[in-house]
Every structure is written in structure tokens, then in C-alpha cells.
Coordinates of C-alpha atoms in Angstrom, one line a residue:
M1 CA 0.0 0.0 0.0
L2 CA 1.1 3.6 -0.8
H3 CA 0.2 6.5 1.5
I4 CA 0.6 10.2 0.5
E5 CA 1.1 12.9 3.1
Y6 CA 1.2 16.6 2.6
L7 CA 4.0 18.3 4.6
A8 CA 2.6 21.8 5.1
D9 CA 5.8 23.3 6.5
K10 CA 7.7 22.3 3.3
H11 CA 4.8 22.5 0.8
S12 CA 5.9 19.0 -0.3
A13 CA 4.6 15.5 -0.8
R14 CA 5.8 12.4 1.0
I15 CA 5.0 9.0 -0.5
I16 CA 5.4 6.1 1.9
T17 CA 5.2 2.3 1.3
D18 CA 4.4 -0.3 3.9
D19 CA 4.8 -3.2 1.5
E20 CA 7.6 -5.5 2.7
Q21 CA 7.9 -7.0 -0.7
Y22 CA 8.3 -3.5 -2.3
I23 CA 6.0 -4.3 -5.2
G24 CA 6.5 -1.6 -7.8
W25 CA 8.4 0.6 -5.3
H26 CA 11.8 0.7 -7.0
E27 CA 10.1 1.4 -10.3
L28 CA 8.2 4.3 -8.6
C29 CA 11.4 5.7 -7.1
R30 CA 13.0 5.7 -10.6
L31 CA 10.0 7.3 -12.2
C32 CA 9.9 10.1 -9.6
K33 CA 13.6 10.7 -9.9
E34 CA 13.5 10.9 -13.7
N35 CA 10.4 13.0 -14.0
G36 CA 10.1 15.1 -10.8
E37 CA 12.1 18.0 -9.4
D38 CA 14.0 18.0 -6.1
V39 CA 13.2 14.4 -5.4
S40 CA 14.8 12.9 -2.2
F41 CA 14.7 9.7 -0.3
D42 CA 14.7 9.9 3.6
T43 CA 14.6 6.1 4.0
T44 CA 14.2 3.1 1.7
K45 CA 10.4 3.5 2.2
T46 CA 9.8 7.2 1.6
I47 CA 10.0 9.6 -1.4
N48 CA 9.9 13.4 -0.8
M49 CA 9.3 16.0 -3.5
P50 CA 7.7 19.5 -3.8
W51 CA 3.9 19.3 -4.1
W52 CA 3.8 21.0 -7.4
S53 CA 6.3 18.5 -8.8
F54 CA 4.3 15.6 -7.4
L55 CA 1.2 17.0 -9.2
S56 CA 3.1 17.1 -12.5
T57 CA 4.3 13.5 -12.0
R58 CA 0.9 12.2 -10.7
P59 CA -0.4 10.8 -14.0
L60 CA 2.7 8.6 -14.3
I61 CA 2.3 7.5 -10.7
N62 CA -1.3 6.6 -11.3
R63 CA -0.4 4.5 -14.3
L64 CA 2.1 2.6 -12.3
I65 CA -0.4 2.1 -9.4
R66 CA -2.9 0.6 -11.8
K67 CA -0.2 -1.5 -13.4
H68 CA 0.8 -3.2 -10.1
K69 CA -2.7 -2.9 -8.5
I70 CA -1.3 -1.0 -5.5
K71 CA -3.8 0.4 -3.0
L72 CA -3.4 4.1 -2.4
T73 CA -4.4 6.3 0.6
A74 CA -3.8 10.0 1.4
D75 CA -4.1 12.2 4.5
E76 CA -6.9 14.8 4.8
E77 CA -4.9 17.8 3.4
A78 CA -3.4 15.8 0.6
T79 CA -6.9 14.6 -0.4
R80 CA -8.2 18.2 -0.4
L81 CA -5.3 19.4 -2.5
L82 CA -5.6 16.5 -4.9
K83 CA -9.3 17.3 -5.4
L84 CA -8.5 21.0 -6.0
S85 CA -5.9 19.9 -8.6
L86 CA -8.3 17.6 -10.4
S87 CA -10.9 20.4 -10.6
R88 CA -8.3 22.8 -12.0
E89 CA -7.2 20.2 -14.5
N90 CA -10.7 19.5 -15.7
R91 CA -11.4 23.2 -16.1
Y92 CA -8.2 23.5 -18.1
R93 CA -9.4 20.8 -20.4
Q94 CA -12.7 22.8 -20.8
A95 CA -10.7 25.9 -21.7
G96 CA -9.2 24.0 -24.6
E97 CA -12.7 23.3 -25.8
G98 CA -13.5 27.1 -25.8
H99 CA -15.8 27.0 -22.7
Q100 CA -16.7 30.5 -21.5
E101 CA -18.6 31.0 -18.2
Y102 CA -20.0 34.5 -18.8
S103 CA -20.8 36.8 -21.7
E104 CA -19.2 40.3 -21.9
D105 CA -22.5 41.9 -21.0
E106 CA -22.8 39.7 -17.9
I107 CA -19.3 40.7 -16.8
K108 CA -20.2 44.4 -17.1
I109 CA -23.3 43.9 -14.9
L110 CA -21.4 41.8 -12.3
L111 CA -18.6 44.4 -12.1
A112 CA -21.1 47.2 -11.6
E113 CA -22.9 45.2 -8.9
K114 CA -19.6 44.6 -7.1
G115 CA -18.7 48.3 -7.1
F116 CA -15.8 48.2 -9.7
Q117 CA -15.4 51.8 -10.7
R118 CA -13.3 51.8 -13.8
T119 CA -14.9 51.3 -17.2
L120 CA -13.1 48.6 -19.1
T121 CA -11.9 49.1 -22.6
P122 CA -13.3 46.7 -25.2
Q123 CA -10.1 44.7 -25.2
Q124 CA -10.0 44.6 -21.4
L125 CA -13.6 43.4 -21.2
R126 CA -12.8 40.7 -23.8
N127 CA -9.8 39.6 -21.8
V128 CA -11.5 39.6 -18.4
T129 CA -14.4 37.7 -19.7
R130 CA -12.1 35.0 -20.9
L131 CA -10.0 34.9 -17.7
T132 CA -13.1 34.6 -15.5
S133 CA -13.8 31.2 -17.0
L134 CA -10.4 29.9 -15.8
P135 CA -9.0 28.9 -12.4
A136 CA -5.6 30.0 -13.7
G137 CA -4.8 32.2 -16.7
A138 CA -2.3 34.6 -18.3
T139 CA -2.5 38.1 -19.6
F140 CA 0.3 38.9 -22.0
S141 CA -1.0 42.3 -23.1
V142 CA 1.5 45.0 -24.2
P143 CA 2.5 47.7 -21.7
G144 CA -0.1 50.4 -21.4
A145 CA -3.0 48.1 -22.2
G146 CA -4.1 47.9 -18.6
K147 CA -3.0 44.5 -17.3
T148 CA -3.3 45.7 -13.7
T149 CA -6.8 46.8 -14.3
E150 CA -7.7 43.4 -15.8
A151 CA -6.2 41.7 -12.8
L152 CA -8.1 43.7 -10.3
A153 CA -11.3 43.2 -12.3
L154 CA -10.7 39.5 -12.1
Y155 CA -10.1 39.7 -8.4
C156 CA -13.3 41.8 -7.9
L157 CA -15.4 39.3 -9.9
K158 CA -14.2 36.1 -8.3
K159 CA -13.4 36.9 -4.7
V160 CA -15.7 35.9 -1.9
E161 CA -15.7 36.8 1.8
N162 CA -12.3 36.4 3.4
T163 CA -10.5 36.0 0.0
R164 CA -6.9 37.3 0.2
L165 CA -4.8 38.5 -2.7
L166 CA -1.0 38.0 -2.9
I167 CA 0.7 40.0 -5.7
V168 CA 4.4 39.1 -6.5
S169 CA 5.8 42.1 -8.4
P170 CA 8.9 44.1 -9.1
K171 CA 9.3 46.9 -6.5
N172 CA 8.9 49.6 -9.1
A173 CA 5.4 48.4 -9.9
F174 CA 4.1 48.6 -6.3
A175 CA 2.9 52.2 -6.8
A176 CA 1.0 51.3 -9.9
W177 CA -0.9 48.5 -8.1
E178 CA -1.8 50.9 -5.2
E179 CA -2.9 53.7 -7.6
T180 CA -5.0 51.4 -9.8
L181 CA -6.7 49.7 -6.8
S182 CA -7.7 53.2 -5.4
I183 CA -9.3 54.0 -8.8
C184 CA -11.0 50.6 -9.5
M185 CA -12.0 49.6 -6.0
P186 CA -11.9 52.8 -3.8
D187 CA -13.6 51.1 -0.9
S188 CA -11.0 48.2 -0.8
P189 CA -8.5 48.0 2.0
N190 CA -5.1 49.5 1.2
V191 CA -2.3 47.3 -0.3
V192 CA 0.1 46.0 2.4
R193 CA 3.7 45.9 1.3
L194 CA 5.4 42.8 2.8
R195 CA 8.9 44.1 3.3
G196 CA 11.6 44.0 6.0
G197 CA 12.9 40.8 7.7
S198 CA 10.9 37.7 8.5
R199 CA 10.0 39.1 11.9
N200 CA 8.6 42.3 10.4
V201 CA 6.6 40.4 7.7
A202 CA 5.2 38.0 10.4
Q203 CA 4.1 41.0 12.3
L204 CA 2.4 42.5 9.2
L205 CA 0.6 39.2 8.6
Q206 CA -0.8 39.1 12.1
D207 CA -3.1 41.9 11.0
K208 CA -4.6 39.5 8.4
P209 CA -4.2 41.8 5.4
E210 CA -6.5 41.4 2.5
I211 CA -4.3 42.5 -0.4
M212 CA -0.5 42.1 -0.1
V213 CA 2.4 42.8 -2.5
I214 CA 5.9 41.4 -2.3
T215 CA 8.9 41.4 -4.5
Y216 CA 10.4 38.4 -6.2
Q217 CA 13.6 39.0 -4.2
Q218 CA 11.8 39.1 -0.8
L219 CA 9.4 36.1 -1.2
P220 CA 12.1 33.4 -0.8
N221 CA 13.3 35.0 2.4
V222 CA 9.9 34.9 4.1
L223 CA 8.4 31.9 2.4
T224 CA 7.6 30.1 5.7
E225 CA 5.7 33.1 7.1
V226 CA 3.8 33.9 3.9
G227 CA 3.0 30.2 3.2
S228 CA 1.8 29.6 6.8
Y229 CA -0.6 32.6 6.6
L230 CA -2.0 31.8 3.2
S231 CA -2.5 28.1 4.1
T232 CA -5.2 29.3 6.5
V233 CA -7.3 31.4 4.1
P234 CA -8.7 31.2 0.6
F235 CA -6.4 33.4 -1.6
F236 CA -5.5 34.4 -5.1
M237 CA -2.0 34.8 -6.4
F238 CA -0.9 37.1 -9.2
L239 CA 2.6 37.3 -10.7
D240 CA 3.4 40.6 -12.3
E241 CA 6.3 40.4 -14.9
S242 CA 6.0 36.7 -14.5
H243 CA 8.9 36.0 -16.9
R244 CA 11.1 36.7 -13.8
I245 CA 10.5 33.0 -12.8
K246 CA 11.7 31.7 -16.2
R247 CA 14.5 29.7 -14.5
G248 CA 11.9 27.7 -12.7
N249 CA 13.0 25.4 -9.9
S250 CA 16.6 26.0 -10.7
G251 CA 16.3 29.7 -9.8
V252 CA 15.6 31.2 -6.4
Y253 CA 12.5 33.2 -7.5
G254 CA 11.0 30.3 -9.4
R255 CA 11.6 27.8 -6.7
A256 CA 9.8 30.0 -4.1
V257 CA 6.8 30.8 -6.4
L258 CA 6.4 27.2 -7.5
S259 CA 6.4 25.9 -3.9
L260 CA 3.1 27.8 -3.4
A261 CA 1.6 27.0 -6.8
H262 CA -0.8 24.4 -5.5
L263 CA -2.4 26.6 -2.8
P264 CA -4.2 29.5 -4.6
E265 CA -7.8 29.2 -5.7
Q266 CA -7.2 31.6 -8.5
K267 CA -3.9 32.3 -10.3
L268 CA -2.8 34.9 -12.9
I269 CA 0.5 35.6 -14.6
M270 CA 1.2 38.9 -16.3
S271 CA 3.9 39.8 -18.7
G272 CA 4.2 41.7 -22.0
T273 CA 7.4 39.7 -22.8
P274 CA 6.7 36.2 -21.4
L275 CA 9.4 34.5 -23.4
P276 CA 12.4 36.8 -23.5
N277 CA 14.8 34.0 -24.7
S278 CA 12.9 31.0 -26.0
T279 CA 9.7 29.0 -25.6
E280 CA 11.4 27.2 -22.6
D281 CA 10.9 30.4 -20.6
L282 CA 7.1 29.6 -20.6
V283 CA 7.5 26.2 -19.0
S284 CA 8.0 27.4 -15.4
Q285 CA 5.2 30.0 -15.8
F286 CA 2.8 27.3 -17.0
N287 CA 4.0 25.0 -14.2
F288 CA 2.8 27.7 -11.8
L289 CA -0.6 27.9 -13.4
Y290 CA -1.2 24.2 -13.9
P291 CA 1.4 22.1 -12.1
E292 CA -0.9 19.0 -12.8
V293 CA -0.4 19.3 -16.6
K294 CA 3.0 18.1 -17.7
V295 CA 4.7 20.3 -20.3
D296 CA 8.2 20.8 -21.8
K297 CA 9.7 23.3 -24.1
D298 CA 8.3 21.6 -27.1
S299 CA 4.7 21.3 -25.9
V300 CA 4.3 24.4 -23.7
V301 CA 3.2 26.7 -26.6
G302 CA 0.3 24.5 -27.5
H303 CA -0.7 24.1 -23.8
I304 CA -0.6 27.8 -23.0
R305 CA -2.6 29.0 -26.0
P306 CA -6.1 28.2 -24.6
I307 CA -5.5 30.1 -21.3
Y308 CA -3.8 33.4 -22.2
V309 CA -5.2 36.7 -23.5
R310 CA -3.3 39.5 -25.2
T311 CA -4.0 43.0 -26.3
T312 CA -1.6 44.0 -29.1
K313 CA -0.2 47.4 -30.0
N314 CA -2.1 47.2 -33.3
E315 CA -5.4 46.9 -31.3
L316 CA -4.4 50.0 -29.4
G317 CA -3.9 51.9 -32.6
L318 CA -0.3 52.7 -31.8
P319 CA 1.8 53.9 -34.8
I320 CA 4.7 51.6 -35.5
P321 CA 8.1 53.0 -34.2
R322 CA 10.9 53.7 -36.7
Y323 CA 14.0 51.6 -35.9
F324 CA 17.3 52.3 -37.5
F325 CA 21.0 51.5 -37.0
T326 CA 23.8 54.0 -37.0
T327 CA 27.2 52.5 -37.6
V328 CA 30.2 54.0 -35.8
Q329 CA 33.7 52.6 -36.6
M330 CA 36.0 51.8 -33.7
S331 CA 39.2 53.9 -33.5
P332 CA 42.4 52.1 -34.8
A333 CA 43.7 51.5 -31.3
Q334 CA 40.3 50.3 -30.1
R335 CA 40.1 47.9 -33.1
R336 CA 43.5 46.4 -32.3
L337 CA 42.5 45.8 -28.7
Y338 CA 39.1 44.3 -29.8
N339 CA 40.7 42.0 -32.3
L340 CA 43.3 40.8 -29.8
M341 CA 40.7 40.1 -27.2
R342 CA 38.4 38.4 -29.8
D343 CA 41.3 36.0 -30.7
E344 CA 41.9 35.2 -27.0
E345 CA 38.3 34.5 -26.3
L346 CA 38.1 32.3 -29.4
R347 CA 40.9 30.1 -28.1
Q348 CA 39.1 29.7 -24.8
A349 CA 35.9 28.9 -26.6
E350 CA 37.5 26.2 -28.7
I351 CA 38.9 24.6 -25.6
I352 CA 35.5 24.6 -23.9
L353 CA 33.8 23.2 -27.0
A354 CA 36.4 20.4 -27.3
R355 CA 36.4 19.4 -23.6
D356 CA 33.1 20.2 -21.9
R357 CA 30.2 21.9 -23.7
N358 CA 28.4 22.1 -20.3
K359 CA 30.7 25.0 -19.5
L360 CA 29.6 27.0 -22.4
R361 CA 27.6 29.4 -20.1
T362 CA 30.9 30.6 -18.7
M363 CA 31.3 32.4 -22.1
G364 CA 28.8 35.0 -21.0
K365 CA 31.5 37.0 -19.3
S366 CA 33.5 37.0 -22.5
A367 CA 30.6 38.4 -24.4
L368 CA 30.2 41.1 -21.8
R369 CA 33.9 42.1 -22.0
L370 CA 33.7 42.5 -25.8
L371 CA 30.5 44.6 -25.5
Q372 CA 32.4 46.8 -23.1
V373 CA 35.4 47.2 -25.6
A374 CA 33.0 47.9 -28.5
S375 CA 31.0 50.6 -26.7
N376 CA 33.3 52.1 -24.0
P377 CA 36.8 50.5 -23.4
S378 CA 37.4 52.7 -20.4
L379 CA 35.1 50.3 -18.5
L380 CA 38.1 47.9 -18.4
A381 CA 40.4 50.4 -16.7
D382 CA 39.7 49.3 -13.2
S383 CA 39.5 45.6 -13.9
D384 CA 42.1 42.9 -13.7
F385 CA 43.1 43.5 -17.3
Q386 CA 46.3 42.0 -18.8
H387 CA 46.7 44.2 -21.9
H388 CA 47.2 47.5 -20.1
E389 CA 49.6 48.9 -22.8
L390 CA 47.0 48.5 -25.5
L391 CA 44.3 49.8 -23.3
K392 CA 46.4 52.8 -22.4
D393 CA 46.7 53.7 -26.1
V394 CA 42.9 53.5 -26.4
L395 CA 42.3 55.6 -23.3
M396 CA 44.7 58.3 -24.5
E397 CA 42.2 58.9 -27.4
G398 CA 39.6 60.1 -24.9
D399 CA 35.9 59.0 -25.1
S400 CA 35.1 56.1 -27.4
P401 CA 33.7 56.9 -30.9
K402 CA 30.3 55.5 -29.8
I403 CA 30.1 57.8 -26.8
N404 CA 31.2 60.8 -28.8
Y405 CA 28.5 60.0 -31.4
V406 CA 25.8 59.6 -28.8
C407 CA 26.6 62.8 -27.1
T408 CA 26.9 64.7 -30.4
R409 CA 23.6 63.3 -31.7
T410 CA 21.8 64.1 -28.4
R411 CA 23.0 67.7 -28.5
Q412 CA 21.6 68.0 -32.0
L413 CA 18.2 66.7 -30.9
A414 CA 18.2 68.9 -27.8
S415 CA 18.9 71.9 -29.9
E416 CA 15.7 71.1 -31.8
G417 CA 13.8 71.0 -28.4
K418 CA 13.6 67.2 -28.3
K419 CA 14.0 65.2 -25.1
V420 CA 16.1 62.0 -25.5
I421 CA 16.4 58.8 -23.5
I422 CA 19.8 57.0 -23.8
W423 CA 20.1 53.4 -22.9
S424 CA 23.2 51.4 -21.9
T425 CA 23.9 48.1 -20.1
F426 CA 26.8 49.5 -18.1
V427 CA 26.5 51.7 -15.0
E428 CA 29.8 53.5 -15.6
S429 CA 28.8 54.4 -19.2
I430 CA 25.5 55.7 -17.9
E431 CA 27.1 58.0 -15.4
Q432 CA 29.8 59.0 -17.9
I433 CA 27.3 60.1 -20.5
S434 CA 25.2 61.9 -18.0
N435 CA 28.2 63.8 -16.8
R436 CA 29.2 64.7 -20.4
L437 CA 25.7 66.1 -21.0
S438 CA 25.2 67.8 -17.7
D439 CA 24.7 71.2 -19.4
L440 CA 21.6 69.7 -21.0
G441 CA 20.2 68.8 -17.5
A442 CA 21.0 65.1 -18.0
D443 CA 20.1 62.7 -15.2
F444 CA 20.5 59.0 -14.8
I445 CA 18.8 55.9 -13.5
H446 CA 20.5 52.5 -12.8
G447 CA 20.3 49.8 -10.2
G448 CA 22.1 51.9 -7.6
V449 CA 19.4 54.6 -7.7
D450 CA 16.9 53.9 -4.9
S451 CA 13.1 54.2 -5.2
G452 CA 11.4 56.7 -2.9
S453 CA 9.4 59.9 -2.8
E454 CA 9.3 62.4 -5.7
D455 CA 10.3 65.0 -3.1
E456 CA 13.7 63.4 -2.4
S457 CA 16.1 64.7 -5.1
D458 CA 18.1 61.6 -5.8
T459 CA 15.3 59.0 -6.0
R460 CA 14.2 57.2 -9.1
E461 CA 10.8 58.9 -8.9
A462 CA 12.3 62.3 -8.5
K463 CA 14.5 61.9 -11.5
I464 CA 11.6 60.7 -13.7
K465 CA 9.4 63.6 -12.5
R466 CA 12.2 66.1 -13.3
F467 CA 12.6 64.6 -16.8
H468 CA 8.8 65.0 -17.3
D469 CA 8.4 68.5 -15.8
D470 CA 11.7 70.4 -16.2
P471 CA 11.9 72.1 -19.6
N472 CA 15.7 72.3 -19.1
C473 CA 16.1 68.6 -18.6
F474 CA 16.6 67.2 -22.1
V475 CA 18.3 63.9 -21.3
L476 CA 17.7 60.8 -19.2
V477 CA 20.4 58.0 -19.3
A478 CA 19.3 54.7 -18.0
N479 CA 19.8 50.9 -17.7
P480 CA 17.1 48.7 -19.2
A481 CA 17.4 46.3 -16.3
A482 CA 16.6 49.1 -13.8
A483 CA 14.3 51.4 -15.8
G484 CA 12.8 49.1 -18.4
E485 CA 9.7 48.5 -16.3
G486 CA 7.2 50.7 -14.5
I487 CA 8.1 54.0 -16.2
S488 CA 6.1 56.0 -18.7
L489 CA 7.9 58.7 -20.7
H490 CA 5.8 58.7 -23.9
T491 CA 4.2 62.1 -23.1
V492 CA 7.5 64.0 -23.2
C493 CA 10.0 61.8 -25.1
H494 CA 9.9 60.2 -28.5
Y495 CA 13.5 59.5 -29.3
A496 CA 15.6 56.6 -27.8
I497 CA 19.3 56.0 -28.5
Y498 CA 21.0 52.7 -27.6
L499 CA 24.7 53.0 -26.9
D500 CA 24.7 49.2 -26.6
R501 CA 22.3 46.3 -26.1
S502 CA 22.5 43.0 -24.2
Y503 CA 21.2 39.6 -25.4
N504 CA 18.1 40.1 -23.2
A505 CA 15.1 40.6 -25.4
A506 CA 12.8 41.5 -22.6
H507 CA 15.1 44.4 -21.5
F508 CA 15.1 45.7 -25.1
L509 CA 11.4 45.5 -25.8
Q510 CA 10.4 46.9 -22.4
S511 CA 12.8 49.8 -22.7
V512 CA 11.3 50.7 -26.1
D513 CA 7.9 50.6 -24.5
R514 CA 8.8 53.4 -22.1
I515 CA 8.3 55.8 -25.0
H516 CA 5.9 53.8 -27.2
R517 CA 2.7 53.0 -25.3
L518 CA -1.0 53.9 -25.1
G519 CA -1.7 57.6 -25.2
L520 CA 0.4 58.5 -28.2
S521 CA -1.4 60.4 -31.0
S522 CA -1.6 58.7 -34.3
D523 CA 0.7 61.3 -36.0
Q524 CA 3.5 61.1 -33.3
E525 CA 6.5 59.3 -34.6
T526 CA 8.6 57.2 -32.1
I527 CA 12.2 56.8 -33.2
V528 CA 14.6 54.2 -31.9
E529 CA 18.3 54.6 -32.9
M530 CA 20.7 51.8 -32.2
V531 CA 24.4 52.7 -32.4
V532 CA 26.6 49.7 -33.5
S533 CA 30.2 49.0 -34.3
P534 CA 30.6 47.0 -37.5
D535 CA 32.3 43.6 -37.3
S536 CA 31.8 43.4 -33.5
V537 CA 29.7 41.6 -30.9
D538 CA 26.9 44.1 -31.7
D539 CA 26.2 42.0 -34.8
S540 CA 25.7 38.8 -32.7
V541 CA 23.5 40.7 -30.3
D542 CA 21.3 42.0 -33.1
R543 CA 20.9 38.5 -34.7
R544 CA 19.9 36.9 -31.4
L545 CA 17.5 39.7 -30.4
T546 CA 15.9 39.6 -33.8
N547 CA 15.5 35.8 -33.5
K548 CA 14.0 36.0 -30.0
I549 CA 11.5 38.7 -31.0
H550 CA 10.4 36.7 -34.1
V551 CA 9.8 33.6 -31.9
M552 CA 7.9 35.7 -29.4
S553 CA 5.8 37.2 -32.2
D554 CA 5.0 33.8 -33.6
V555 CA 4.0 32.3 -30.2
L556 CA 1.8 35.3 -29.3
N557 CA 0.5 35.7 -32.8
D558 CA 1.4 39.4 -32.7
D559 CA 3.3 40.9 -35.5
S560 CA 3.3 44.3 -33.8
I561 CA 6.4 43.3 -31.8
M562 CA 8.4 42.6 -34.9
I563 CA 11.4 44.8 -35.5
E564 CA 12.6 45.6 -39.0
P565 CA 15.4 48.1 -38.6
E566 CA 16.7 50.4 -41.3
Y567 CA 20.4 50.7 -41.8
S568 CA 22.1 54.0 -42.2
D569 CA 25.0 52.3 -44.0
E570 CA 23.8 49.7 -46.5
E571 CA 27.3 48.1 -46.7
I572 CA 27.0 46.8 -43.2
D573 CA 25.6 43.2 -43.0
N574 CA 22.0 43.6 -41.7
G575 CA 22.5 40.9 -40.4
L576 CA 22.7 34.2 -22.9
N577 CA 21.3 31.2 -23.6
E578 CA 23.3 28.4 -25.3
D579 CA 22.1 29.7 -28.7
D580 CA 23.3 33.2 -27.8
I581 CA 26.7 31.8 -26.8
L582 CA 27.0 29.7 -30.0
D583 CA 26.2 32.8 -32.1
F584 CA 28.8 34.7 -30.1
I585 CA 31.4 32.0 -30.8
N586 CA 30.5 32.3 -34.5
H587 CA 31.3 36.0 -34.2
L588 CA 34.6 35.2 -32.6
R589 CA 35.4 32.9 -35.5
G590 CA 34.6 35.8 -37.9
Q591 CA 31.5 34.0 -39.2

């Protein structure tokens, strides 16, 4: 006989056998080890695994139980959670058949009866109507389409007395949730920010908050406290910018989120860029929604299609941005340094390829170094760099050609009265450009700039407000990783310049969306200029970003995220996951 226990403190399943003959047991152990995540064996008679992983393995376990005619029992909580899982799985199957619980007119009436104040757009109404029929769903609408409003409408429609809501979100989106809640549900209790150490969070939870928001970074640190509280009440769980759990159980954020995946009565994931690298990014997000439905990178697209909604930029009537490349040649000394480093990195890459392909990911640092040399070699000055004589020659030339061009181009635009946002991956480059353009009122945002009040001069919010309101502030220099989310600049800025770009498609797309979003007039042109050095790692970055964006466009059936840049120099070929690294190695080889 097999017995299943639910271990509430670990959010895990324990499978126990009391069969002295071990009929089918060793086969079960092997099955769980091969198909589950984080499987462990305390004794020769017990198997432990996260509950969400147990749910995904359950169909295989059931098949084995039937094969060997093994009797199965479960404790009370395991039985309840299994019934909840079966219900969710059945409703997922119905979603694939196009089942819809309410009409759009019925949703409008229900929202009015429940006191929801904001009038939904036609696209929002369509999306909410679809999501209401699902126990777990996804909204992949573009920034500015109102995903937060859709989420709160779903919460308003489906909550009952004592329902709690946990929102996992980037810190810079907290204010948007609070503001949207105050508009949509003005009589609702305030959002409680779960922050501080475990003791402080435990104290906040003692007040039994109704709506809570927590960052992806914080959740793993207070998982016990949050899990204990939510295990006692019915609750919904929404993931804002859900692509942040793309690493799944192998990442800290994904592991924490997935450990709670079996508990919520309603789940929602939200992202405008749900697969920044490949379709594999969707697997962990789908696992959160439906852990009982087994998927992999090859099947996940077909499985997620019935349960996601998306409003496209075309539906919002946004004019298509104009993308173009400006090529800037490296200086002779910079080119000598770049070629030397490229040859050295190629030798290392060939050794890795010959000996152990599993170490390919270590090449990410190599790509980063060449990005630095191509855009701003002075970034290497304070590093443990062995070619100091060559670097000295480069630094004697002053600012890099790329930085000189970006500053010159920005001054030209400012003289025409245009505000400009400049993007770079590197903090030192951001501050350097901001310093060079200080006479234009330039300011900067990167990961070292704290969030806070608009009234504090050095906060992220104060810098954004100044860029909006100060007619003498023409330039904002920022890092897509720090400022690519939660900022709207489209009312004052219509020109973006990229000193460099990384291989991260989400960072690129979301940074463009800061100036290209709902609210633009139909005759307002948005211009995105990418500064590249020919025959450099910039070529590899562009190829990989283009590929990722095309894949995302195909999966989401949305051609409005396609990017077809124009080239200012037609002689230039218009043309980090493992594919990124392999493309980077091809660049090292001169291919």
C-alpha cells in the first residue's frame, strides 16, 4: 500500500510504502527521480518532492499504481489538494474546448454590482471575460494596455468573503498597483507591502491583510511566514512580470513561487514579454498555473494558448516605431584591442567546445567584455586586465567613438527642443554620458538609484518627475534592467538612443515601451536609434534579439512586436542562452 502525506511546512509531498515486498516501489522511485524535481529519499520506504512537482508526476504515478494494482491512501490535506488539482485540470481541459462561463454583457453587470469603478476598454472586457472562466490564466498584453486593471477586475469578480490576494511584483510596480486599486476599488483596504525581515513580515501578517504585495527577491526570504498565513485562508496569487521566474525550480525566484503553486484558488501571470529568450521560458510560468499538466519546451506553446489573453499594439492603434541602426567605426587602437581580445576569447571557446560543452555558459562574461570594448573601453580600466599597454593607447584617445557620437547626436536633438532617453547596459557608461551632457540637464537611473518619494532629489521617482516636468532637462540616461519596467515617458520623449544592447530581449522590448505606449497620438513618430560598431559583438546581439523577437511574435500571434530596422550604412551586413553563446562564438570565428 502507498500512502501520500502533505507536509505543510515544506509544501511538499511524502510518498510512503508499507509493502515489505516492495512491489513496484523501485520502479516508482526511478519514475519520480526521472520526471520530478527535487526528489529525495529519507529512507528506503519514503519519497519526498515539492507538491507542485508531485502533481506534474501524478499521471505517471497513477499509471504505475494501476499496473501493479497498488492500494493508495492519502491524508486529509493531501486529499483536499488533490481534489483541487483535479478540478483545476478539468477546467483547463474545458478551456481547450472554448468553454466560457460568462458573456461580456454579464461581466459588465457583475462588475457594476460589485462596485468596480473603472470602465473597461473593449479589449480589457474581452480579456477579463475569458480569464473569468479559468482557475488560472495569463494576460500577455503589451505595456499600457491595462493588465493591472484586468487583474483587479478578475479579483473583484471572483473573490468571496475572506479571500486574500498576494501579488508578487517588481518593486517599481508597487505604486501602480496601489494607484490602480484606489481607482478601480476605492472602498477596498489598502495594499500592504510585505517588506523587511521575517519578523517584520510575520508582524504584518498578524493583522490579516486582504491585499498584499511582495517582491520576487523578498518572497524566498519569508516563504515560511507567507506560506503559513496563506494556508489558513482562501487566496488568489498574481505574478506581475511573470517572466522573472523563467528559470523555474533551478532559480531562487522560481523555486519560491512554484512551492506555493498548489495553494491559490485563482492564479494569474502577467507579462508583456513572457518568453524573452525562448519558448522554454514559458515552462515554469505554465507550471505555476497548472502544475498538474505536464509540459516541456516543445509542448508548452500549445498548452498555454487556450489560457492566455493579449491586447496588441495594433489593437491599441499605436503607430509603428521607426527603428534604425547608425554604424560607428572603432578607432584604430580600439580595433587592435578588440581583435586581440576576440582571438583570445576564441581560443578559450574552442577549448571549452572540445572538452566540456556544459561549461559554455561561462562564455557569458566573454561576451560582456567584448560589449564593453566595443562601446566604452574605459570600463576595463579598473578591472584585472592584462593588456594595459594597448588599453592605455585606447584611453589616450579620450571618449570612445560611440560615446562621442551619442553625445553629439543628443546635443543636436536637444537643440531642436527634443528630449532623449539614452540606454546602456553598463552603469559606468550611464554616469559618464550623464556627466558629459550635464549642461543639458542630464540625469541617470540605474540599479544603484533607490526608489522613494518624488520630493527626495536623488530617488528614481524624483529623476523621472524632473525629466517630465523640467523644460531644461533634455536627457535621461538609463539601464534597461533598472528602468525598463514601471516608467512611462511617452508624453514627453519620442527618441531613444542605444549605446549598446545586451542579449536580453525583454530588456530591449520593455525599454522601447517606455516611449511607445497607449496615449500617443496617431501622428506622433517614435524613433529608436541603435548605435553599433561593424564587425563586432553588436552583430551577434542583433541577430539573437531579432530571432527571439520573431519567436515571441509567432508564439503570441502578434506581428506588432516585430522589429525591422533600417540601416544608415547599407554596406553593413544587416544581419545568454546556449544559442546566444554559440552565435557569439561564431562572431569570434569571424562568421
